[in-house]
Short mmCIF file of C-alpha atoms in Angstrom, two decimals:
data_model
loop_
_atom_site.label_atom_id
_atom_site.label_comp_id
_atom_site.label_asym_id
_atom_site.label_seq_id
_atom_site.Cartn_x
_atom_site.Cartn_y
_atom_site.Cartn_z
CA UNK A 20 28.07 153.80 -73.60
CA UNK A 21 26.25 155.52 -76.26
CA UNK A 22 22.33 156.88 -75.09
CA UNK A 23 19.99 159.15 -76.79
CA UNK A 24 18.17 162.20 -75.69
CA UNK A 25 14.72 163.70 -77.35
CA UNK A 26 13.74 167.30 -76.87
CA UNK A 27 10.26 168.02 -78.10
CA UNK A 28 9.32 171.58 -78.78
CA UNK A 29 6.18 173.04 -80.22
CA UNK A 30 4.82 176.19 -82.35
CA UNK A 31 2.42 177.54 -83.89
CA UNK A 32 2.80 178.13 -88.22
CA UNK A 33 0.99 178.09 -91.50
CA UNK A 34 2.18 177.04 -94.54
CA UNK A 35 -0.16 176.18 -98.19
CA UNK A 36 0.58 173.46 -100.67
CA UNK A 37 0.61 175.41 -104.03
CA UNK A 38 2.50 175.07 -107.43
CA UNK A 39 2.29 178.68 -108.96
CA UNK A 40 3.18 176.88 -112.63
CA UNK A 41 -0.03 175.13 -112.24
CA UNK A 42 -3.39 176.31 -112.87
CA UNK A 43 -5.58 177.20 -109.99
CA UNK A 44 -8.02 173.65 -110.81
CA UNK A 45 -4.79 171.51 -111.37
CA UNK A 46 -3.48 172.60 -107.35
CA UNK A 47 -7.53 171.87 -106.18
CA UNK A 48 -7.22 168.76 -107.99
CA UNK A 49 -4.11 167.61 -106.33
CA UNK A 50 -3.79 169.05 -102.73
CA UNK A 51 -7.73 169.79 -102.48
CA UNK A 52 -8.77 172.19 -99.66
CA UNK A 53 -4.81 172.70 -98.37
CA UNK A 54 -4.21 174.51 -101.86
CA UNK A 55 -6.38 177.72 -100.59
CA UNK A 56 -4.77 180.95 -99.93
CA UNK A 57 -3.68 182.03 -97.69
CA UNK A 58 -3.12 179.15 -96.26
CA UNK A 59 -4.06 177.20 -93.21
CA UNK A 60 -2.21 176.43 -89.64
CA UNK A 61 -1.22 173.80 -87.42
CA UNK A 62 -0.03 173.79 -83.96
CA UNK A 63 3.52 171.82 -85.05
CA UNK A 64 5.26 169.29 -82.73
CA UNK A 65 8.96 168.83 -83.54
CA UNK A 66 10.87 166.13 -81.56
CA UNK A 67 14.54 166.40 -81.80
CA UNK A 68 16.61 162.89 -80.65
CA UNK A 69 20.57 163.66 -80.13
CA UNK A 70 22.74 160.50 -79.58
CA UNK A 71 26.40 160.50 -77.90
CA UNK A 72 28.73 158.94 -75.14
CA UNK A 73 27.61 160.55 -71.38
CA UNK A 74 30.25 163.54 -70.63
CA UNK A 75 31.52 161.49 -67.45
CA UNK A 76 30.91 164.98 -65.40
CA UNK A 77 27.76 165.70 -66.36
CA UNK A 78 26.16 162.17 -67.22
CA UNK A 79 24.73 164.41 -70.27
CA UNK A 80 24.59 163.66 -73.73
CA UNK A 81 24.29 167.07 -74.35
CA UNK A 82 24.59 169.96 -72.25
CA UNK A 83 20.19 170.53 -72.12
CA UNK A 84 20.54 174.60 -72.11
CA UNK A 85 22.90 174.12 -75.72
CA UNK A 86 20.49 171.86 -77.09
CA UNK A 87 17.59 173.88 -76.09
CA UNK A 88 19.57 177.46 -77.93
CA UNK A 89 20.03 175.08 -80.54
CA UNK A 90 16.65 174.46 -81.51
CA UNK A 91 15.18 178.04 -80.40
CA UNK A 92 17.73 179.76 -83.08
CA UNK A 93 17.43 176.69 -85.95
CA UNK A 94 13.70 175.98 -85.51
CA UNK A 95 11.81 177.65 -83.39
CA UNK A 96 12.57 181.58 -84.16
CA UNK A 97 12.80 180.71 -87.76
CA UNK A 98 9.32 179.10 -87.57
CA UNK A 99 7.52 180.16 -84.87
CA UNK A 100 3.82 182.22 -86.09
CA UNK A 101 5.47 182.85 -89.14
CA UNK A 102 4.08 181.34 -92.80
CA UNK A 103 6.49 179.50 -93.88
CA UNK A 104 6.13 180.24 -97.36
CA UNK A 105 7.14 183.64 -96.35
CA UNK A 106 9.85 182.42 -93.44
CA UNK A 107 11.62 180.10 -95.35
CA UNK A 108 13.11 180.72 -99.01
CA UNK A 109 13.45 177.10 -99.59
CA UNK A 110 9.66 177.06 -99.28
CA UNK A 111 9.03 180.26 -100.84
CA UNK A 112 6.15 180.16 -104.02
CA UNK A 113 7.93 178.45 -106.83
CA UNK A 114 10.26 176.54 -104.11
CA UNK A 115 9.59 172.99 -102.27
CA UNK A 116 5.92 172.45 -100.94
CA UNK A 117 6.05 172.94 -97.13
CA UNK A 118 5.12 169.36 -96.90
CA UNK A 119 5.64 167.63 -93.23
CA UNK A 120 8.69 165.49 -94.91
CA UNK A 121 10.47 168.58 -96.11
CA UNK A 122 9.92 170.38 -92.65
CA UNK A 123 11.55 168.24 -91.14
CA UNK A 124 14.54 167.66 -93.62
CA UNK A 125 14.89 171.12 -93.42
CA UNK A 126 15.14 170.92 -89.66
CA UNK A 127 17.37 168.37 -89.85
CA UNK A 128 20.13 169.84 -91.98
CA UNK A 129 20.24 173.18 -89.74
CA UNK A 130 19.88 171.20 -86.16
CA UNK A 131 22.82 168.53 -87.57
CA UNK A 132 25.28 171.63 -88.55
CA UNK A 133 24.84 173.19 -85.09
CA UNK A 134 25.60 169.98 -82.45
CA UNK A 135 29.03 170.14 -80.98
CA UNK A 136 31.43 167.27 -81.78
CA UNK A 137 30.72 163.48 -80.35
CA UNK A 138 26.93 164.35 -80.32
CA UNK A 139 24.90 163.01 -83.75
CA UNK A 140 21.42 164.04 -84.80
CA UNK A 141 19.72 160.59 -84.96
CA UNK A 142 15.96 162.10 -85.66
CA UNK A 143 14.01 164.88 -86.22
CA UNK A 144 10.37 164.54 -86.31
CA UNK A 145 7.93 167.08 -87.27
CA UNK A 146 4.00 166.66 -86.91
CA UNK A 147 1.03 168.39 -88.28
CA UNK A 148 -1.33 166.99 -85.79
CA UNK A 149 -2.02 163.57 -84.13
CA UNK A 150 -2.73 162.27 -87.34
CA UNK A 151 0.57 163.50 -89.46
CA UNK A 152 3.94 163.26 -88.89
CA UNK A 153 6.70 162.72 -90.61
CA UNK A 154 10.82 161.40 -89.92
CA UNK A 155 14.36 162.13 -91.04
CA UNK A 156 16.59 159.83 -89.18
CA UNK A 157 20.55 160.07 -89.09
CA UNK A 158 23.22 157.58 -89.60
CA UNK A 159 22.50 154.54 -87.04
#
């Protein structure tokens, strides 16, 4: 029997939407108030879902303290009060916008490469607020 298991964690971050090759009226025009330095924050909501057998001992998809390591050392101390323009080189000035969709891609490719064999990373959602959220979803 395969069964799934969500962990949701939250922080605190900031990130801007800003293109520095375009002109200071052409990022207004297109990403209106969220193109203004510095920036602007959100308190994020990331929600994790593993999938696996159940370890017959434990009746665990996942040992919770590994998944919970997992997620403090790929997400959350990455993240955490940090602006990730300045935390993450992939979203560095120049780089991708720190959009929700490529939060939580990034998420996903550093949560997938850390989960111990038999468990699969089936979604990662990240959320803005309780208006915006995006998914990345895993093989079914």
């Amino acid at each position: 029997m395969h069964c799934s298991l969500t962990r949701v964690l939250t922080f605190h971050a900031m990130h801007r939407y800003h293109k520095p090759a375009w002109s200071e009226a052409e990022n207004q025009r297109r990403f209106g108030w969220t193109s203004a330095a510095p920036g602007h924050g959100h308190l994020y909501r990331v929600e994790v879902t593993v999938a696996g057998p159940l370890d017959p001992e434990t009746q665990m998809v996942i040992d919770l303290p590994l998944l919970d390591t997992i997620l403090t050392e790929t997400v959350a101390a990455p993240l955490a009060g940090r602006h990730l323009g300045d935390a993450v080189p992939t979203f560095a000035p120049g780089g991708e916008l720190p959009t929700c969709e490529a939060i939580a891609a990034w998420c996903f490719g550093r949560v997938s490469q850390r989960l111990p064999r038999g468990v699969t990373l089936q979604r990662v959602l990240v959320a803005e607020d309780a208006t915006l959220w995006a998914e990345c979803r895993g093989p079914a």
